[in-house]
Structure formats: C-alpha cells, structure tokens
Amino acid sequence: MLKQQIAGSCHRRADARRVSQGPARRRLAPCRVAAPAHTSSSVATFDGFVDYIHGLQKNILSAAEDLENGERKFVIDRWERDANNPNAGYGITCVLEDGKVLEKAAANISVVRGTLSAQRAMAMSSRGRSSIDPKGGQPYAAAAMSLVFHSAHPLIPTLRADVRLFQVGDEAWYGGGCDLTPNYLDVADAQSFHRYWKDVCDKYKPDLYTELKDWCDRYFYIPARKEHRGIGGLFFDDMATAEAGCDVEAFVREVGDGILPCWLPIVARHRDQPFTEQQRQWQLLRRGRYIEFNLLYDRGIKFGLDGGRIESIMVSAPPLIAWKYNVVPQQGSPEEEMMKVLQQPRTWA
C-alpha cells in the first residue's frame, strides 16, 4: 500500500512545537458525473481511473500531513465546474501552507467533461491524433491528479507530479510524470530519484525510462534562459497501450503510487540540516525560474487558462519568489555547479 511505503520513509522531528491545526479534513468520497455516449468499456475505464485518483489524493494528503507531524493540515476546497450544469465536472483543490518541511503543498483532482474547442482540438490533431476533428466540437472527458510540493528548506528539491486520462469517444490517452527541481545539486539525491523511476519503467519496457527521461528534459526547458527547470525525471503525454507496447494504465497507476516514495528519502536526508540565508535567497531566485516556465511554456497551464479555474491552476506557484537583475553565480560555487547541470542534463541512472 502507498501509505505503508510512505510511512516507512517519513522522518519525524522530536522537538516539533504545536501550531494551529487548521480546518478538519472532509471525507473525499468519489463523485461521478453523468457519462456521455461512450461504450460501456470506455465508461468503466474512465470511472475506474476517477476512483483511483481519489484514493491516491487521500493517501498523499495523509502522508504530507505526517511530514508536518500533524501540525499543519490541508485546506480542502471542493468546487463545481459549472454550478448550473452538474454534468460538467468538479475538482478538489487541497493546499497546505507554512509548514516546517512544506512551505506550500498542493495536491489536486479535476474531473471534467465538455466539448473540445477549436484551439484544443487543433493542438491535439497536430500531435497526430487523426480521430480528433481540428475544428472542435467533439465531447471529451478528462480526469487528473496533480501535485506540487515546495519545500521550506533550500536543500530539499521541489517535487512535481501528475497522472491523467483524456478521453474522446472510445479513445483514451494517458499522461503524467514526476520530476525534481533542486536548488543545489546533490548527486546522491539525483541518482536515487532517477534509479527509482528507471526500476519502475524497466518492468514495462526496456527503453521506456530513457524515452520518458529524454521527453522530460525536452519539455521542462526554458528557451529564453537556455536552461532546464530542474534535473528531470519522467514525462509523457498522449500514451495509449496499443501504441506504447505496454500496459499504459497499469504503468500510470504505478507512477501515481510512486510519487512520494521516490521523494521522501531525499526529505529525510536533508530536513534537519542547517542552511544559510544565502542558500535561502538562491532558492527564491530559482523559484523565479520555476514560475517563468509555468507561465511562459507549460502546456497544461495554457490548457487550463482556456476556461479553467484560475485558483486551481495557479496553486502550483511557489509561495515566495525573488528576481534580481543578471545574477551570475560565483565561479566554483555550489550555485554555479547547479547551473551547469541545468544547462546540460546528465544521465543519472
């Protein structure tokens, strides 16, 4: 079980002091909306995935609160996509703030149905989806669980991950991934993170890790800066079993189940280490790059801004950010070492 894996990795502080408990968590029961006219098989696939992400979100919230020794709780905000149309879908946005480990953590679900706009349809069609009418107008269903954890500690990397399903008619495509954005390079962290995901990928296809790692490096790139956002991980989109040559739904579920177990050992190694104000300021500067990528290049955010809920879309933003003019790290410094890796990705596993 995910929670059992997580519990074994959590490192508790003995001297934690009591702070506000926050609002009590409401029970996250799966909620369904009426299905469009798909076959029974496609409906079962979609509803089964919705049930899965509800359980995944619940386990992640519990494990994240354990990191804070129960002293910080998630605010849980359930929203309806269209109050006048109960079939349009819903979301559950969950946010924890001002923790000792998690300065800001968000783990969100969205389950939506609608009609493809011409813009969305054209984007999908351009990626080789011949069943998509580029003029739009086809009904679709989409479900996703996404997560961004921003640490209060400069030596604990930001974690981003998601799993998602997009369905049009009887065709379904999966997407997702998990990637790491450190402020300082720790080779052991990078190697353990990438080895974890290579082991997962190797169960499904020999070259899958290399394919998805390269995809991640290409996607999380900031052309204006000529640097990558982080040290990568996995990224994939528009995957179907027939094309991928492996059980994509099973793989996506294993990615979801591994989101926290791949990261918690890194947290345990660094959470009690001292850090300087200089390191904190560098963390804030690197967060500036994080938000630059999100606003300028991230396809998911652009997709969401086309009629999406702005608070749930922007919840991934870091809580504090700094920009300074023309920052150049000192030669031979840990900051310069980090920048060299961001400018030229390495092979870690």
Coordinates of C-alpha atoms in Angstrom, one line a residue:
M1 CA 0.0 0.0 0.0
L2 CA 1.2 3.6 -0.8
K3 CA 0.6 4.7 2.8
Q4 CA 2.7 1.9 4.2
Q5 CA 5.5 2.7 1.8
I6 CA 5.3 6.4 2.7
A7 CA 5.2 5.8 6.4
G8 CA 8.5 3.9 6.3
S9 CA 10.2 6.9 4.7
C10 CA 8.8 9.7 6.9
H11 CA 11.3 11.3 9.4
R12 CA 9.7 12.9 12.4
R13 CA 11.2 15.7 14.5
A14 CA 11.2 15.1 18.2
D15 CA 11.2 18.8 19.1
A16 CA 8.3 19.8 16.9
R17 CA 6.2 22.5 18.5
R18 CA 2.5 22.8 18.4
V19 CA 0.9 25.2 15.8
S20 CA -2.6 25.7 14.5
Q21 CA -4.3 22.5 13.5
G22 CA -6.2 24.2 10.6
P23 CA -9.6 23.0 9.4
A24 CA -10.6 19.4 9.7
R25 CA -10.4 17.3 6.6
R26 CA -13.6 16.4 4.9
R27 CA -14.1 12.9 3.6
L28 CA -13.1 12.7 -0.1
A29 CA -15.7 10.4 -1.5
P30 CA -15.5 9.7 -5.2
C31 CA -18.2 11.7 -7.1
R32 CA -19.3 10.9 -10.6
V33 CA -20.9 13.0 -13.3
A34 CA -23.1 11.6 -16.0
A35 CA -21.2 9.9 -18.8
P36 CA -21.5 10.9 -22.5
A37 CA -22.5 8.3 -25.1
H38 CA -19.4 6.0 -24.9
T39 CA -19.2 2.3 -24.9
S40 CA -19.5 0.5 -21.5
S41 CA -15.8 -0.3 -21.7
S42 CA -14.7 3.3 -22.1
V43 CA -17.0 4.4 -19.3
A44 CA -15.6 1.7 -17.0
T45 CA -12.1 2.8 -17.8
F46 CA -12.8 6.4 -17.0
D47 CA -14.8 5.8 -13.8
G48 CA -12.2 3.3 -12.6
F49 CA -9.5 6.0 -13.1
V50 CA -11.5 8.5 -11.2
D51 CA -11.8 6.2 -8.3
Y52 CA -8.1 5.6 -8.4
I53 CA -7.1 9.3 -8.2
H54 CA -9.5 9.9 -5.4
G55 CA -7.7 7.2 -3.3
L56 CA -4.3 8.5 -4.4
Q57 CA -5.1 12.0 -3.3
K58 CA -6.3 10.9 0.0
N59 CA -3.1 8.9 0.7
I60 CA -0.9 11.8 -0.4
L61 CA -2.7 14.2 1.9
S62 CA -2.3 11.9 4.8
A63 CA 1.4 11.3 4.2
A64 CA 2.2 15.0 3.7
E65 CA 0.5 15.9 7.0
D66 CA 2.6 13.2 8.6
L67 CA 5.7 15.1 7.4
E68 CA 4.5 18.0 9.5
N69 CA 3.8 15.8 12.5
G70 CA 0.1 16.6 12.1
E71 CA 0.7 20.2 13.0
R72 CA -0.4 21.5 9.6
K73 CA -3.5 20.4 7.7
F74 CA -4.6 20.8 4.1
V75 CA -7.4 23.2 3.3
I76 CA -9.8 21.2 1.1
D77 CA -11.8 23.2 -1.4
R78 CA -14.3 21.3 -3.5
W79 CA -15.6 23.2 -6.5
E80 CA -18.0 22.6 -9.3
R81 CA -17.0 23.5 -12.9
D82 CA -20.5 24.9 -13.7
A83 CA -23.0 25.3 -10.9
N84 CA -25.8 25.3 -13.4
N85 CA -24.6 22.1 -15.1
P86 CA -23.9 19.2 -12.7
N87 CA -22.6 17.1 -15.5
A88 CA -19.8 19.5 -16.3
G89 CA -17.5 18.1 -13.6
Y90 CA -15.8 19.2 -10.4
G91 CA -12.4 19.5 -8.7
I92 CA -10.9 19.1 -5.2
T93 CA -8.1 21.6 -4.6
C94 CA -6.1 20.8 -1.4
V95 CA -3.4 23.2 -0.1
L96 CA -1.1 23.1 2.9
E97 CA 0.9 26.2 3.7
D98 CA 3.6 27.4 6.1
G99 CA 4.8 24.0 7.3
K100 CA 8.3 23.3 8.6
V101 CA 9.0 21.0 5.7
L102 CA 6.4 22.0 3.2
E103 CA 6.3 25.8 2.7
K104 CA 3.5 25.1 0.2
A105 CA 2.0 21.8 -1.0
A106 CA -0.9 21.3 -3.4
A107 CA -2.5 18.0 -4.4
N108 CA -5.5 18.5 -6.7
I109 CA -8.1 16.5 -8.5
S110 CA -10.1 17.6 -11.5
V111 CA -12.8 15.6 -13.3
V112 CA -14.3 17.5 -16.2
R113 CA -16.4 16.9 -19.2
G114 CA -17.0 19.3 -22.1
T115 CA -16.7 19.9 -25.8
L116 CA -13.4 20.4 -27.5
S117 CA -12.8 24.0 -28.5
A118 CA -11.2 24.6 -31.9
Q119 CA -8.0 25.6 -30.2
R120 CA -7.7 22.4 -28.1
A121 CA -8.8 20.2 -31.0
M122 CA -6.2 21.7 -33.3
A123 CA -3.5 21.2 -30.7
M124 CA -4.4 17.5 -30.3
S125 CA -4.8 17.0 -34.0
S126 CA -1.4 18.5 -34.7
R127 CA 0.1 15.8 -32.3
G128 CA -1.0 13.1 -34.7
R129 CA -4.5 12.3 -33.3
S130 CA -6.3 11.6 -36.6
S131 CA -9.6 10.9 -34.7
I132 CA -9.7 14.5 -33.5
D133 CA -11.6 16.9 -35.7
P134 CA -9.4 20.0 -35.7
K135 CA -12.5 22.2 -36.0
G136 CA -13.5 21.1 -32.5
G137 CA -17.0 20.2 -31.3
Q138 CA -16.4 16.6 -30.0
P139 CA -17.3 15.7 -26.4
Y140 CA -14.4 14.8 -24.1
A141 CA -13.9 13.7 -20.5
A142 CA -10.7 14.3 -18.5
A143 CA -9.5 13.3 -15.1
A144 CA -6.2 14.1 -13.3
M145 CA -4.4 14.2 -10.0
S146 CA -1.6 16.8 -9.9
L147 CA 0.8 17.7 -7.2
V148 CA 3.4 20.3 -6.5
F149 CA 5.4 20.4 -3.2
H150 CA 7.6 23.4 -2.5
S151 CA 9.9 22.8 0.5
A152 CA 10.8 25.4 3.1
H153 CA 14.3 24.0 3.1
P154 CA 16.7 25.1 0.2
L155 CA 18.3 21.6 0.2
I156 CA 15.0 19.8 -0.4
P157 CA 14.0 19.9 -4.1
T158 CA 10.6 20.9 -5.3
L159 CA 8.5 17.8 -6.4
R160 CA 6.1 18.0 -9.2
A161 CA 4.0 15.1 -10.5
D162 CA 0.7 14.2 -12.1
V163 CA -1.3 11.3 -13.6
R164 CA -4.1 12.0 -16.1
L165 CA -6.6 10.5 -18.5
F166 CA -8.1 12.2 -21.5
Q167 CA -10.9 10.5 -23.4
V168 CA -12.7 11.4 -26.7
G169 CA -15.3 9.0 -27.8
D170 CA -14.0 5.4 -27.4
E171 CA -10.3 6.5 -27.4
A172 CA -8.4 7.2 -24.3
W173 CA -4.9 8.6 -23.8
Y174 CA -2.8 8.8 -20.6
G175 CA -0.3 11.3 -19.5
G176 CA 1.7 12.2 -16.4
G177 CA 5.2 12.1 -14.9
C178 CA 7.3 13.1 -11.9
D179 CA 10.2 15.5 -11.9
L180 CA 12.6 17.1 -9.4
T181 CA 13.7 20.7 -9.2
P182 CA 16.6 21.2 -6.8
N183 CA 18.2 24.4 -5.9
Y184 CA 21.6 22.7 -5.1
L185 CA 23.0 19.6 -6.7
D186 CA 23.2 16.5 -4.6
V187 CA 24.4 13.7 -6.8
A188 CA 23.0 11.0 -4.4
D189 CA 19.6 12.6 -4.5
A190 CA 19.6 12.8 -8.3
Q191 CA 20.8 9.2 -8.7
S192 CA 18.3 7.7 -6.2
F193 CA 15.4 9.6 -7.7
H194 CA 16.2 8.5 -11.3
R195 CA 17.0 5.0 -10.3
Y196 CA 13.6 4.7 -8.6
W197 CA 11.9 5.6 -11.8
K198 CA 14.2 3.5 -14.0
D199 CA 13.2 0.5 -11.9
V200 CA 9.5 1.3 -12.4
C201 CA 9.9 1.8 -16.2
D202 CA 12.0 -1.4 -16.7
K203 CA 9.0 -3.5 -15.6
Y204 CA 7.1 -2.4 -18.6
K205 CA 9.6 -1.8 -21.5
P206 CA 13.4 -1.9 -21.7
D207 CA 13.8 1.6 -23.2
L208 CA 10.9 3.3 -21.5
Y209 CA 12.9 5.1 -18.9
T210 CA 15.3 6.6 -21.5
E211 CA 12.4 7.6 -23.7
L212 CA 10.5 9.4 -20.9
K213 CA 13.5 10.9 -19.2
D214 CA 14.5 12.5 -22.6
W215 CA 10.9 13.7 -23.1
C216 CA 11.0 15.3 -19.6
D217 CA 14.3 17.1 -20.4
R218 CA 12.9 18.4 -23.6
Y219 CA 9.6 19.5 -22.1
F220 CA 10.9 21.3 -18.9
Y221 CA 13.2 23.6 -20.9
I222 CA 13.2 27.4 -20.7
P223 CA 14.4 28.6 -24.1
A224 CA 14.7 32.2 -23.1
R225 CA 17.2 31.2 -20.4
K226 CA 18.8 28.3 -22.3
E227 CA 18.4 26.2 -19.2
H228 CA 16.2 23.4 -17.9
R229 CA 13.9 23.9 -15.0
G230 CA 15.3 21.0 -12.9
I231 CA 17.1 17.7 -13.2
G232 CA 14.1 16.0 -14.8
G233 CA 12.5 12.6 -14.2
L234 CA 9.6 11.2 -16.3
F235 CA 7.2 13.0 -18.6
F236 CA 4.7 11.5 -21.1
D237 CA 1.6 12.5 -22.8
D238 CA -1.0 11.0 -25.3
M239 CA 0.1 7.5 -24.5
A240 CA -2.2 4.5 -25.4
T241 CA -1.5 0.8 -24.8
A242 CA -1.7 -0.1 -28.5
E243 CA 0.9 2.4 -29.5
A244 CA 3.2 2.2 -26.4
G245 CA 3.6 -1.6 -26.5
C246 CA 2.9 -2.0 -22.8
D247 CA 0.0 -1.7 -20.3
V248 CA -0.2 2.1 -20.1
E249 CA -3.0 2.2 -17.5
A250 CA -1.1 -0.1 -15.1
F251 CA 2.1 2.0 -15.7
V252 CA 0.3 5.3 -14.9
R253 CA -1.1 3.9 -11.7
E254 CA 2.4 2.8 -10.7
V255 CA 3.7 6.3 -11.4
G256 CA 1.0 7.7 -9.1
D257 CA 1.8 5.2 -6.4
G258 CA 5.5 6.2 -6.5
I259 CA 5.2 9.9 -6.4
L260 CA 6.0 10.3 -2.7
P261 CA 8.1 7.2 -2.1
C262 CA 10.7 8.5 -4.7
W263 CA 11.0 11.8 -2.8
L264 CA 10.6 11.1 0.9
P265 CA 14.1 9.6 1.3
I266 CA 15.5 12.9 0.0
V267 CA 13.4 14.8 2.5
A268 CA 14.7 12.6 5.3
R269 CA 18.3 13.2 4.3
H270 CA 18.1 17.0 4.4
R271 CA 15.2 18.2 6.6
D272 CA 17.4 18.6 9.8
Q273 CA 20.5 20.1 8.0
P274 CA 21.2 23.7 8.7
F275 CA 21.1 26.3 5.9
T276 CA 22.2 29.8 5.4
E277 CA 20.4 33.0 4.3
Q278 CA 22.4 32.9 1.2
Q279 CA 21.1 29.5 0.3
R280 CA 17.5 30.7 1.1
Q281 CA 17.9 33.6 -1.3
W282 CA 19.2 31.3 -4.0
Q283 CA 16.2 29.1 -3.5
L284 CA 13.9 32.1 -4.1
L285 CA 15.8 33.1 -7.2
R286 CA 15.4 29.6 -8.6
R287 CA 11.7 29.7 -7.9
G288 CA 11.6 32.6 -10.2
R289 CA 12.7 30.3 -13.0
Y290 CA 10.0 27.8 -11.9
I291 CA 7.2 30.3 -12.4
E292 CA 8.7 31.6 -15.6
F293 CA 8.4 28.2 -17.1
N294 CA 4.9 27.7 -15.8
L295 CA 3.6 31.0 -17.2
L296 CA 5.5 31.1 -20.5
Y297 CA 5.8 27.5 -21.6
D298 CA 3.7 24.9 -19.6
R299 CA 1.1 23.4 -21.9
G300 CA -1.1 22.2 -19.0
I301 CA -1.4 25.7 -17.6
K302 CA -2.2 27.1 -21.0
F303 CA -4.8 24.5 -21.5
G304 CA -6.3 25.3 -18.1
L305 CA -6.4 29.0 -18.7
D306 CA -8.8 28.3 -21.6
G307 CA -11.8 28.3 -19.4
G308 CA -10.3 26.7 -16.3
R309 CA -10.5 27.7 -12.7
I310 CA -7.7 30.2 -12.1
E311 CA -7.2 29.5 -8.3
S312 CA -6.7 25.8 -9.0
I313 CA -4.4 26.5 -12.0
M314 CA -2.1 28.9 -10.1
V315 CA -2.0 26.9 -6.9
S316 CA 1.2 25.3 -8.2
A317 CA 3.1 28.7 -7.9
P318 CA 5.7 28.9 -5.2
P319 CA 4.7 30.9 -2.1
L320 CA 7.7 33.3 -2.3
I321 CA 9.8 34.3 -5.3
A322 CA 12.7 36.6 -6.0
W323 CA 14.0 38.2 -9.2
K324 CA 17.3 40.0 -9.4
Y325 CA 19.0 41.5 -12.4
N326 CA 21.6 39.5 -14.2
V327 CA 22.5 37.1 -11.4
V328 CA 25.8 35.3 -12.2
P329 CA 26.9 32.6 -9.7
Q330 CA 30.4 32.9 -8.3
Q331 CA 32.9 30.7 -10.2
G332 CA 33.4 27.4 -8.5
S333 CA 30.4 27.8 -6.2
P334 CA 27.7 25.3 -5.5
E335 CA 25.3 27.6 -7.3
E336 CA 27.4 27.5 -10.4
E337 CA 27.6 23.7 -10.2
M338 CA 23.8 23.6 -10.2
M339 CA 23.6 25.9 -13.2
K340 CA 26.0 23.7 -15.2
V341 CA 23.7 20.7 -14.8
L342 CA 20.6 22.8 -15.7
Q343 CA 22.3 23.9 -18.9
Q344 CA 23.4 20.4 -19.9
P345 CA 21.3 17.5 -18.5
R346 CA 23.1 14.4 -17.2
T347 CA 22.4 10.7 -17.2
W348 CA 21.7 9.7 -13.6
A349 CA 20.6 6.1 -13.9

